[in-house]
CSV table of C-alpha atoms in Angstrom, one decimal:
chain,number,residue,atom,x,y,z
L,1,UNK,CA,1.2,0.7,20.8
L,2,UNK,CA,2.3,-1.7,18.1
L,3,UNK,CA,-0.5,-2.3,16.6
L,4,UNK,CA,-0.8,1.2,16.2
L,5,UNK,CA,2.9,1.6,14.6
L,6,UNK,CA,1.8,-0.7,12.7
L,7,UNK,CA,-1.6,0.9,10.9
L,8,UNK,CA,0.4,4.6,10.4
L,9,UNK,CA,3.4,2.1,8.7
L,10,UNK,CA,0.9,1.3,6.0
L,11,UNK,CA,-1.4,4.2,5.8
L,12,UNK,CA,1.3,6.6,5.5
L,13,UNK,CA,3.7,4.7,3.1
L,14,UNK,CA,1.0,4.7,0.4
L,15,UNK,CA,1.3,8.4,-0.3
L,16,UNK,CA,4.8,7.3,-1.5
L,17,UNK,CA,3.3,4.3,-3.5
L,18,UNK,CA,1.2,7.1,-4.9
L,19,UNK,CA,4.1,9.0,-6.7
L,20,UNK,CA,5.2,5.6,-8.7
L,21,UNK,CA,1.8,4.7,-9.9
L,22,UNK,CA,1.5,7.7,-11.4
L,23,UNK,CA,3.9,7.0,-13.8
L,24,UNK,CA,3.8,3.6,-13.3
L,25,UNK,CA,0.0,3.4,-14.9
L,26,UNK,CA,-1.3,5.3,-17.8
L,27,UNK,CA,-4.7,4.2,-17.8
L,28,UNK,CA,-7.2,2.3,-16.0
L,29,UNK,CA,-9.4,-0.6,-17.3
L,30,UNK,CA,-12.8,-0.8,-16.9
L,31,UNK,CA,-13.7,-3.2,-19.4
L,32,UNK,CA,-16.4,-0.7,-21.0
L,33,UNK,CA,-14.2,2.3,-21.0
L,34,UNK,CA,-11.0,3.5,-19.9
L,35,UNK,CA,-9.9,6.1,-17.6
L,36,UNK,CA,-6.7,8.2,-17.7
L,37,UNK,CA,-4.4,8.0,-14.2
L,38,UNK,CA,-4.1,11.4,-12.9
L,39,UNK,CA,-3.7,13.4,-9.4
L,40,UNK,CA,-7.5,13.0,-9.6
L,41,UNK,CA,-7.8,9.8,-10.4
L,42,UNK,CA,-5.3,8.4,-8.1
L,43,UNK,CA,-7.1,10.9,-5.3
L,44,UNK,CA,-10.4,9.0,-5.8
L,45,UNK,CA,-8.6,5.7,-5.9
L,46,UNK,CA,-7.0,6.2,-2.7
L,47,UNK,CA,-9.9,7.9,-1.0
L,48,UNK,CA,-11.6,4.4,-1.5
L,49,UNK,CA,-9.0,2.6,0.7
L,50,UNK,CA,-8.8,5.7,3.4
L,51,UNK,CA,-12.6,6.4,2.9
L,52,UNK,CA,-13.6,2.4,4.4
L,53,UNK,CA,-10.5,3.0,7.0
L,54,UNK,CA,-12.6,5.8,8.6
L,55,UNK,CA,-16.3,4.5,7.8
L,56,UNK,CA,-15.1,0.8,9.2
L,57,UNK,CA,-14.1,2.3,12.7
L,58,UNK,CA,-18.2,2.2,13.3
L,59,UNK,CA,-19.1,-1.1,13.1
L,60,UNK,CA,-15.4,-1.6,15.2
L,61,UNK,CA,-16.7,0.3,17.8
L,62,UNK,CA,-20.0,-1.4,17.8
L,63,UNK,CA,-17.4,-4.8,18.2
L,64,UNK,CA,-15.1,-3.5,20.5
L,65,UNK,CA,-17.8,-3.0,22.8
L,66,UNK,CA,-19.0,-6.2,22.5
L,67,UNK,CA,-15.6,-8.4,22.3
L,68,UNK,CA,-12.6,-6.5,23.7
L,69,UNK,CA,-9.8,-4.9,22.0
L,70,UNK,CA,-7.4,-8.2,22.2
L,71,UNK,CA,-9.3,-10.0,19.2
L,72,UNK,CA,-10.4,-7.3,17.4
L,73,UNK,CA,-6.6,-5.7,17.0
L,74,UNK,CA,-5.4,-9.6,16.0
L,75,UNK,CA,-7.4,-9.1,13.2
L,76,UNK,CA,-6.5,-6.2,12.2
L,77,UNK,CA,-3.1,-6.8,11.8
L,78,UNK,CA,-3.8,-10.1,9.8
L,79,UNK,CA,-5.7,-8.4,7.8
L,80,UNK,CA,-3.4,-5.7,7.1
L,81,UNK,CA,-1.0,-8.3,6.5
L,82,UNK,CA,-2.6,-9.8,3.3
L,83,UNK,CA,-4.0,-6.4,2.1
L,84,UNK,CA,0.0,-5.4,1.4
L,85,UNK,CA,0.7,-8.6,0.2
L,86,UNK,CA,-2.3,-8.6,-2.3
L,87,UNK,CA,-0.7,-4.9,-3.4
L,88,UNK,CA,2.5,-6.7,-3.8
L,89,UNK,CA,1.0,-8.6,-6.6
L,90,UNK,CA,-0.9,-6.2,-7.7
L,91,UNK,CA,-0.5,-6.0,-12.4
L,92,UNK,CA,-2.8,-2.9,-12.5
L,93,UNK,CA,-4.7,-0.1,-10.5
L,94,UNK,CA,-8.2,-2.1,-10.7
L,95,UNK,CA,-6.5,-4.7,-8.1
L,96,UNK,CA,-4.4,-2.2,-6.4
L,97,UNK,CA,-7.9,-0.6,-5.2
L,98,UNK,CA,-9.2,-4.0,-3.8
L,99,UNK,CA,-6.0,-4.3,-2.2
L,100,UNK,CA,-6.3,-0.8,-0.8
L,101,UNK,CA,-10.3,-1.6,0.2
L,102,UNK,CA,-9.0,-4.6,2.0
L,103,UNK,CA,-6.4,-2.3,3.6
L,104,UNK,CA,-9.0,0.1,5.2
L,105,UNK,CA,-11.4,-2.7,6.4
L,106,UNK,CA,-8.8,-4.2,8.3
L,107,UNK,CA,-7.0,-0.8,9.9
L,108,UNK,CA,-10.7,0.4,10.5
L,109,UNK,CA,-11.2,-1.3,13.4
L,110,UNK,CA,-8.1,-0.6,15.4
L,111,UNK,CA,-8.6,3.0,16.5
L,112,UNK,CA,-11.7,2.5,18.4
L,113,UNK,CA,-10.3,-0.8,19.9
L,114,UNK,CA,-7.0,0.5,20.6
L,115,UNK,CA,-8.5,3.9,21.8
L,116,UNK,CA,-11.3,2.4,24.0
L,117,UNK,CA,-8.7,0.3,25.4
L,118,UNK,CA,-6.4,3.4,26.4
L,119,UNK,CA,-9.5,5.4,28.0
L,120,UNK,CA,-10.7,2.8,29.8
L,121,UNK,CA,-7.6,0.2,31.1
L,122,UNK,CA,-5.4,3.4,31.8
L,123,UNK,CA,-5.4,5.6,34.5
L,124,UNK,CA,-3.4,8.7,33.5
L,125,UNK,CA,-5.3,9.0,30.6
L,126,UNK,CA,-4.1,12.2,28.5
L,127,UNK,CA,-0.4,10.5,29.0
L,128,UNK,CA,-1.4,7.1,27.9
L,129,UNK,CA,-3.6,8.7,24.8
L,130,UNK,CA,0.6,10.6,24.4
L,131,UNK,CA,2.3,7.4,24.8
L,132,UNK,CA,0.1,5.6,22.1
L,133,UNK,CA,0.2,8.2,19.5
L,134,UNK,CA,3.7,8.5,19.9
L,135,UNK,CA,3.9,4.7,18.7
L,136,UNK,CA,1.9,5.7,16.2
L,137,UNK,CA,4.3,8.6,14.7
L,138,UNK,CA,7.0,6.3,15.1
L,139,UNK,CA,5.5,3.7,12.4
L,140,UNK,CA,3.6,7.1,10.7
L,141,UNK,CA,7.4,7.8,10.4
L,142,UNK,CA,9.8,4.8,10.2
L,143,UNK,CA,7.2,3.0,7.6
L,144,UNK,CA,7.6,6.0,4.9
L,145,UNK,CA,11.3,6.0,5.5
L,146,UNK,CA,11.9,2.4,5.7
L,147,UNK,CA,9.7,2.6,2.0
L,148,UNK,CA,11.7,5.0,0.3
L,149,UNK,CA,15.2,3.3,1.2
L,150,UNK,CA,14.0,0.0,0.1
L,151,UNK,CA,12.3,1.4,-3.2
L,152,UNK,CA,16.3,2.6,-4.1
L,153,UNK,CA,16.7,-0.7,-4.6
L,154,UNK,CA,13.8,-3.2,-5.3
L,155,UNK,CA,10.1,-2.8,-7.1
L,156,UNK,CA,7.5,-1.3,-5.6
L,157,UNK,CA,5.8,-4.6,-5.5
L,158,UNK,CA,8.9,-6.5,-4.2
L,159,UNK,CA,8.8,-3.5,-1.5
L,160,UNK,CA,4.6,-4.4,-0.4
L,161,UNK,CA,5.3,-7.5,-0.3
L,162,UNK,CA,7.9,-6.8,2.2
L,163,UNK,CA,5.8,-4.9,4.3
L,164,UNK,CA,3.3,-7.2,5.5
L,165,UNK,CA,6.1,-9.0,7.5
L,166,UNK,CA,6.0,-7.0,10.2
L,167,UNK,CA,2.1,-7.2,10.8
L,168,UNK,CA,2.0,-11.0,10.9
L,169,UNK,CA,4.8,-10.9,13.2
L,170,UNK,CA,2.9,-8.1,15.5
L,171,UNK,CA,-0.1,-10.2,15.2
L,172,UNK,CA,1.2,-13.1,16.6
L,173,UNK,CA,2.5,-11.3,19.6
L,174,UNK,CA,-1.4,-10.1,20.0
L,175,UNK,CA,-2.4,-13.3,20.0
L,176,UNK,CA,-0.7,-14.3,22.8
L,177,UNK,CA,-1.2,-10.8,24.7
L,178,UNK,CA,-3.6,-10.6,28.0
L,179,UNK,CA,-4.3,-7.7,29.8
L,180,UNK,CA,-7.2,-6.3,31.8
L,181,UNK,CA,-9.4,-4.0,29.5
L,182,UNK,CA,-11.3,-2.7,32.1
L,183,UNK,CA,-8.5,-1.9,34.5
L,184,UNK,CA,-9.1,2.2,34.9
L,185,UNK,CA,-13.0,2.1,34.9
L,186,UNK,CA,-12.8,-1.0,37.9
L,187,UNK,CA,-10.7,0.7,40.0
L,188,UNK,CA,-12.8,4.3,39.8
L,189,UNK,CA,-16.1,2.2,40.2
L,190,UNK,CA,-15.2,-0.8,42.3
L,191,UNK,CA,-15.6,-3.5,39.4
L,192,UNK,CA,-19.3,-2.5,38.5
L,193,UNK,CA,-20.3,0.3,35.3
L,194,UNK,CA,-21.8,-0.3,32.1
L,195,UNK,CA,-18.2,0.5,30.9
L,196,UNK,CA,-18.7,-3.4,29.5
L,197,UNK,CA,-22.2,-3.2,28.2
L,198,UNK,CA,-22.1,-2.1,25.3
L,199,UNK,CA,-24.6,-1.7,22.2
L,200,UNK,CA,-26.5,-4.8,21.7
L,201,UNK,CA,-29.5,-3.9,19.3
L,202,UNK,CA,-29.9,-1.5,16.6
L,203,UNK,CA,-32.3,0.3,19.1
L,204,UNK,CA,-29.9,0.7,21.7
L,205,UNK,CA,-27.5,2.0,18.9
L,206,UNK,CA,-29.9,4.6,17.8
L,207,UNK,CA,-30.0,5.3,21.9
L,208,UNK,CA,-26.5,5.8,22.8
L,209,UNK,CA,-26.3,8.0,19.5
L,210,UNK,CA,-29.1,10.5,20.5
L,211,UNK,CA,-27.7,10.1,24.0
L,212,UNK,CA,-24.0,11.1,22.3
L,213,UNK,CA,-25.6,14.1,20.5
L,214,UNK,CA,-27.3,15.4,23.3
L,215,UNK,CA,-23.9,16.1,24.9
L,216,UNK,CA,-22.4,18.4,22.6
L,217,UNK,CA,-20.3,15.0,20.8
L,218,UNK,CA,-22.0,16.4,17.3
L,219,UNK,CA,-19.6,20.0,17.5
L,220,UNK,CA,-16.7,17.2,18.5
L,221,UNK,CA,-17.4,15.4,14.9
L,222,UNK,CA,-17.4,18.2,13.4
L,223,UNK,CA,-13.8,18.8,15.2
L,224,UNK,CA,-12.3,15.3,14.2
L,225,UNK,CA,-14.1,16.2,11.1
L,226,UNK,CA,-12.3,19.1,10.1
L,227,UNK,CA,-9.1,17.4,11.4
L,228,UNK,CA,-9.0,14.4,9.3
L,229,UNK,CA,-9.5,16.8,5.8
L,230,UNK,CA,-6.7,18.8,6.5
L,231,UNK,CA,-4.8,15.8,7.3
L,232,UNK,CA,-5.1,13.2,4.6
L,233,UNK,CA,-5.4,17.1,2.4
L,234,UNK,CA,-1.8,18.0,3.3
L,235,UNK,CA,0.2,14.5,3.2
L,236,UNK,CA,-1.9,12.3,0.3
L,237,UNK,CA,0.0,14.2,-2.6
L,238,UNK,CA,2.7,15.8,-0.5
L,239,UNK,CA,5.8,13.5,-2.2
L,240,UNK,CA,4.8,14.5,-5.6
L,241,UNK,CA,3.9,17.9,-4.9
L,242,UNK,CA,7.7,19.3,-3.6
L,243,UNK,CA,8.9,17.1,-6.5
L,244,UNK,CA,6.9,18.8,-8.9
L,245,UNK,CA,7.3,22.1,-7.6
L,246,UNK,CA,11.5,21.6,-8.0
L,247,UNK,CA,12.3,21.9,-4.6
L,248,UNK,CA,14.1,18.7,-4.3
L,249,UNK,CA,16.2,17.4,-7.4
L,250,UNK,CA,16.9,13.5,-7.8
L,251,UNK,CA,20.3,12.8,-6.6
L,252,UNK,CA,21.9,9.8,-8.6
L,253,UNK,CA,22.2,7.1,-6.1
L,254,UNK,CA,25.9,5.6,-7.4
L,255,UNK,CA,27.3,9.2,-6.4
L,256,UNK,CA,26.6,8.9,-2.6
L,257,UNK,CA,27.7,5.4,-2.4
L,258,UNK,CA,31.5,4.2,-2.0
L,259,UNK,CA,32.2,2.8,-5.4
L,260,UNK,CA,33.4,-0.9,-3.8
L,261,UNK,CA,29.7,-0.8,-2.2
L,262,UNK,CA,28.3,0.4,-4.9
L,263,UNK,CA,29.3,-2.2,-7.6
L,264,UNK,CA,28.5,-4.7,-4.6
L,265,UNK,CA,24.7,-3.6,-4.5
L,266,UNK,CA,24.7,-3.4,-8.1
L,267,UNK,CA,24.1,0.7,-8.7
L,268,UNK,CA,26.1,2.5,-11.9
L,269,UNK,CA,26.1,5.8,-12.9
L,270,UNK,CA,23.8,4.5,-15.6
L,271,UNK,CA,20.9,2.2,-13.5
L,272,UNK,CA,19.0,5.4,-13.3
L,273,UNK,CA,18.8,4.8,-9.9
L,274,UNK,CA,18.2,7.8,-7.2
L,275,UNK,CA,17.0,9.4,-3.8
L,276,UNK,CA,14.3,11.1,-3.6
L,277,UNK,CA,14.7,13.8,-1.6
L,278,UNK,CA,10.8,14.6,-1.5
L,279,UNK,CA,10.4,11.4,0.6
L,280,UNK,CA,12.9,11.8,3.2
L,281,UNK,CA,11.3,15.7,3.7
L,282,UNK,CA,7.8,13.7,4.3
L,283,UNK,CA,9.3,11.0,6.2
L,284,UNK,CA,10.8,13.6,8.5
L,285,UNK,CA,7.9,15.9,8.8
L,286,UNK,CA,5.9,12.8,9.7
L,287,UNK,CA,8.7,12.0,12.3
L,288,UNK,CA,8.6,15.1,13.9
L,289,UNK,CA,4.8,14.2,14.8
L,290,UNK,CA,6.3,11.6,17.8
L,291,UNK,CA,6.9,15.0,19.6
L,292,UNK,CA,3.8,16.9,18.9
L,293,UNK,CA,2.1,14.0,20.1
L,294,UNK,CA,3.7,14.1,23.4
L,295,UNK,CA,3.2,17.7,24.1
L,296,UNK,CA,-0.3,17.4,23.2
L,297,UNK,CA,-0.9,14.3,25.6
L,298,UNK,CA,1.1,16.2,28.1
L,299,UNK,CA,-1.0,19.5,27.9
L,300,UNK,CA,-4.1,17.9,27.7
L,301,UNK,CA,-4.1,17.0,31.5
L,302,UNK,CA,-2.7,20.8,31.8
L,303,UNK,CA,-5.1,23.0,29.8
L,304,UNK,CA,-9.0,22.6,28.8
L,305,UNK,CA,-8.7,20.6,25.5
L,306,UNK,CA,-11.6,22.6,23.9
L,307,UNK,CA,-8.7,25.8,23.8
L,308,UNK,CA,-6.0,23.6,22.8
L,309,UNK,CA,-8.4,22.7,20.1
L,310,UNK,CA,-8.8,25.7,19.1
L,311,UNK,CA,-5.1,26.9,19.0
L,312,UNK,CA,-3.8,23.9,17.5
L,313,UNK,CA,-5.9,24.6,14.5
L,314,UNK,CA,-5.5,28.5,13.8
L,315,UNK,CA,-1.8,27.7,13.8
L,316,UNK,CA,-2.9,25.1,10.8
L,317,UNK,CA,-4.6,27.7,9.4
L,318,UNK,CA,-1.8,30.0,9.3
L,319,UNK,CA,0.8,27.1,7.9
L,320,UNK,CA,-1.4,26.8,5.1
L,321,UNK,CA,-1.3,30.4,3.8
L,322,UNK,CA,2.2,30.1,4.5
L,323,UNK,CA,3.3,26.7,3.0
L,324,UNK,CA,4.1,27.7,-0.1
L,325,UNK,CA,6.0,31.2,0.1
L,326,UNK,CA,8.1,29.2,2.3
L,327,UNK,CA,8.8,26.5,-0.3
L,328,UNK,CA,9.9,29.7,-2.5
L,329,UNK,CA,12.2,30.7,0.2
L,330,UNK,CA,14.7,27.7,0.1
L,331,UNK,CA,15.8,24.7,1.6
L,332,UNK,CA,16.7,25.9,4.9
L,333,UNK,CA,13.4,27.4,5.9
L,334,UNK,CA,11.2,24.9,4.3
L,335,UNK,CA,13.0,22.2,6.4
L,336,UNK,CA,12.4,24.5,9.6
L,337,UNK,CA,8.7,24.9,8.1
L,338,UNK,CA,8.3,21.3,8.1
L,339,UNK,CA,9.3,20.7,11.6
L,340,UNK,CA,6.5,22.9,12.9
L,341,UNK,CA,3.9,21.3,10.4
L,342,UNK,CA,4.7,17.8,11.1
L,343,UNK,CA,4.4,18.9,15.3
L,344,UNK,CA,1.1,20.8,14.8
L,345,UNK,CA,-0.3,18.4,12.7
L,346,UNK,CA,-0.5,15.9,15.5
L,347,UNK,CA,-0.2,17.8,18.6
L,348,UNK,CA,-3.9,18.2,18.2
L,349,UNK,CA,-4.7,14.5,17.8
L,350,UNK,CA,-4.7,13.5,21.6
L,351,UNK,CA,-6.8,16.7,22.0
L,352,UNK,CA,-9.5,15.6,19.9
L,353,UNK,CA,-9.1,12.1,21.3
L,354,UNK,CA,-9.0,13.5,25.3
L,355,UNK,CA,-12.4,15.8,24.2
L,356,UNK,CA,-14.5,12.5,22.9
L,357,UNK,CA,-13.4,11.0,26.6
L,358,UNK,CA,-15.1,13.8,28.2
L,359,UNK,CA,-17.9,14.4,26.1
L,360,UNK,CA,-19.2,10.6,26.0
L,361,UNK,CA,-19.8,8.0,28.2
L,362,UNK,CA,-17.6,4.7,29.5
L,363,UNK,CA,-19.8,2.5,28.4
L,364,UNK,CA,-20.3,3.6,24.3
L,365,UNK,CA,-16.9,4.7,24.3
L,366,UNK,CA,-16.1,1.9,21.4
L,367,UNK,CA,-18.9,3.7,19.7
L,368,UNK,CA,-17.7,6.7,20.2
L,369,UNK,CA,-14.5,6.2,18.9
L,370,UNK,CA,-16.0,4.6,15.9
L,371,UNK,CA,-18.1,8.0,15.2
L,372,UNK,CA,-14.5,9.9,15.9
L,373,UNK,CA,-12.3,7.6,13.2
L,374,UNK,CA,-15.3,7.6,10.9
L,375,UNK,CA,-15.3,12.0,11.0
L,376,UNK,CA,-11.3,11.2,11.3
L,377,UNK,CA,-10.5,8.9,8.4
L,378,UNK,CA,-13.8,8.3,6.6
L,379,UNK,CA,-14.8,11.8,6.0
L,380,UNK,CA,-11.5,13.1,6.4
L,381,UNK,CA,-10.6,10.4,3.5
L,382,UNK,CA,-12.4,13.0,0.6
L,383,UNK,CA,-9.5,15.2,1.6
L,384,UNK,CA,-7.4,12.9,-0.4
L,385,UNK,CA,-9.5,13.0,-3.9
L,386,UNK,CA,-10.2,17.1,-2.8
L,387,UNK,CA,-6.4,17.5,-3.2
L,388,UNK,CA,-5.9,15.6,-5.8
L,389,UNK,CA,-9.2,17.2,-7.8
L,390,UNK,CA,-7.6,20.7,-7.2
L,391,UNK,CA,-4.1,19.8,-7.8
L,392,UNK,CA,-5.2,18.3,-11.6
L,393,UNK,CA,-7.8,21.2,-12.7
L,394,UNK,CA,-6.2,24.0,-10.7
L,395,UNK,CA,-3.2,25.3,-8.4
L,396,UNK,CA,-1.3,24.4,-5.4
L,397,UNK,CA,-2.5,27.9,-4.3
L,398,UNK,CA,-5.8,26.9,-4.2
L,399,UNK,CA,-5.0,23.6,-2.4
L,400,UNK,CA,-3.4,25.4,0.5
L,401,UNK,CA,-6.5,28.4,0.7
L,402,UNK,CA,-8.7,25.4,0.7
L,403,UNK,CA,-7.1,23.5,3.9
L,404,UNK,CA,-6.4,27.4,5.6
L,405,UNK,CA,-10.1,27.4,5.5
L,406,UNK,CA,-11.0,23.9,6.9
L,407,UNK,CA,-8.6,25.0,9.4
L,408,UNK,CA,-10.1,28.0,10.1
L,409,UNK,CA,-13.2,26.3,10.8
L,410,UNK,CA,-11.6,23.9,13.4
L,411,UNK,CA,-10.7,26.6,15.3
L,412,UNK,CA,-14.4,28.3,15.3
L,413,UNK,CA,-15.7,24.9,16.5
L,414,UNK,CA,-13.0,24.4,19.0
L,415,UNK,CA,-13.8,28.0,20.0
L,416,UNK,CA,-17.4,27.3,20.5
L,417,UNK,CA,-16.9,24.4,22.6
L,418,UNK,CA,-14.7,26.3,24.8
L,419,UNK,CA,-18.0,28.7,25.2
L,420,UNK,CA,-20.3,26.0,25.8
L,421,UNK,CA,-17.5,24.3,28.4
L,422,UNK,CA,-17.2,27.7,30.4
L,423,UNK,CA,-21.1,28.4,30.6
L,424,UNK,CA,-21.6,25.0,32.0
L,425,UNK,CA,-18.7,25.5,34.5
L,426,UNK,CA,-20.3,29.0,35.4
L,427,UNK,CA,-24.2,27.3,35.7
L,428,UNK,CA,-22.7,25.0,38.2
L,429,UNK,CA,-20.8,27.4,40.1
L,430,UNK,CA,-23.9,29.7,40.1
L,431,UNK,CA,-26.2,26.7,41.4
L,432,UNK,CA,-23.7,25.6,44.1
């Protein structure tokens, strides 16, 4: 649980990184050639970081499978660690992309570890899947906020820098962590499964994978899939966006301060500096995600997941079409909007991640989760440079058709694994 605070603290504070660079940068070198920083250009640059986030989680699972979850989340958070501080000393975009790069290669690994860990060592699984994700919403929505209030008053590099305090600390505590891995899969099988075999050849990789495939887990990547571009589609440019489109004005920070405290921290009418209100909308919607989590834990030991699947995005799909007459409508129902986006946006996380449980086996499921967080974050990753793309050469409109449709096709998949779920259920009534 805090390692995973730990990966949604960075991932989603760069979105808010994003809106300083750019106007921070005007161009980026390539020795040969320069390129102008737009919502395009920052979307690809991005996408590189999120992109190796997803497509690591692979390989991870191939690890995790091998070496336990203990070592492989240490790592991680080391790893993490120097990635922000390497951002923090980051002069131009060229080394803010290797610091983003390192970024993703580190947090790649930590869903499949920290996942194969939950669904095999836990033995209420659909609340231990809530109780994980709800750590993750709490870093997915203390690290943007904890951002934004620092950035009132230091650099943005002064504020990465700052960051990668908490990971060192949080992987020092790993080190020192024991547990059993196995605990759940033991007690079900007396102490004996191939939950610990793992994948030890590239011929037993190419097995498991046709063995994965055969069960249906190809509709489930194309689930995660369609998950993970609405996802990083809606939140990479989300900051910018409301400021752009006027919703929020700057509010000059020396007016909401106490004028003894504010000579004391050094803030005039005249510093130029402010609150953003944009960041504090996105650092609540985020933070509204700790509940959706928990329902969708909760309901997944309720409910077939392949339905909740398939609810969870048609209302996605409707939020879209609606996002921005809202916006038009005012504070009040935007911040209402919000609420419901920020739940539904991760309510259907521990559904996807209860539906690769069922539709895999113990002793892959490292691999497994590797596929899911490379569908999750490495394809879902070219939602980032798809927003910005459409955000630079056309309309917010078509941004929000764009994710109403990727939503839409969540919900056919969920819909069709729901078929498939209740044929199979009726084939084995029938044969009883």
């Amino acid at each position: 649980m805090l390692a995973h605070g730990m990966v949604h603290t960075y991932e989603l504070s760069i979105p808010i990184f994003v809106s300083i660079w750019l106007t921070e940068f005007d161009v980026v070198n390539l020795g040969l050639t320069q390129v102008e920083v737009t919502a395009a250009t920052l979307g690809v640059v991005v996408t590189a970081g999120y992109g190796l986030f997803g497509v690591g989680a692979l390989p991870g699972g191939v690890l995790v499978d091998r070496i336990g979850s203990r070592r492989l989340i240490s790592l991680c958070l080391f790893g993490m660690a120097g990635s922000f501080v390497l951002l923090g000393l980051s002069p131009n975009l060229v080394v803010v992309t290797l610091a983003l790069l390192c970024w993703g290669a580190a947090a790649s690994v930590y869903h499949p570890a920290g996942l194969a860990l939950v669904s095999k060592g836990v033995d209420e699984r659909g609340t231990g899947f809530a109780y994980h994700g709800i750590a993750g919403n709490v870093g997915i929505g203390l690290g943007p906020l904890l951002t934004a209030v620092l950035l009132m008053f230091m650099e943005w590099t002064t504020v990465a820098m700052l960051l990668s305090l908490p990971a060192l600390a949080a992987g020092a505590y790993a080190m020192r962590a024991e547990f059993d891995e196995n605990a759940a899969v033991d007690a079900d099988t007396g102490g004996s499964s191939k939950a610990d075999a793992g994948v030890d050849s590239l011929g037993e990789f190419v097995a498991e994978s046709r063995r994965m495939v055969a069960g249906g887990f190809v509709v489930v990547f194309l689930v995660v899939m369609c998950s993970g571009l609405y996802y990083r589609g809606v939140l990479t440019f989300l900051p910018d966006l409301l400021s752009g489109l006027g919703t929020f004005e700057p509010v000059p920070l020396a007016s909401l301060l106490p004028a003894g405290l504010a000579g004391a921290l050094g803030v005039t009418a005249d510093s130029g500096q402010t609150l953003q209100p944009e960041r504090y909308f996105y650092s609540g919607l985020l933070m509204v995600g700790v509940l959706g989590q928990y329902a969708g834990g909760k309901l997944t030991d309720r409910l077939p997941v392949e339905w909740g699947l398939a609810g969870s995005f048609a209302v996605l799909a409707v939020l879209a079409v609606l996002f921005l007459p809202v916006v038009s409508a005012g504070l009040v129902p935007l911040l209402a909007f919000g609420a419901v986006l920020g739940f539904f946006l991760f309510v259907i996380q521990p559904f996807y991640q209860a539906t690769v449980a069922e539709y895999t086996p113990a002793g892959t499921r490292g691999l497994s989760y590797g596929y899911t967080y490379l569908g999750v974050f490495g394809v879902g990753a070219l939602g980032g440079a798809l927003a910005g793309t459409i955000l630079t050469y056309a309309t917010p409109a078509a941004l929000f058709a764009t994710l109403a449709g990727i939503a839409a096709a969540g919900a056919g998949f969920g819909l069709y694994l729901a078929r498939r779920s209740g044929k199979a259920a009726a084939s084995e009534v029938a044969s009883d």
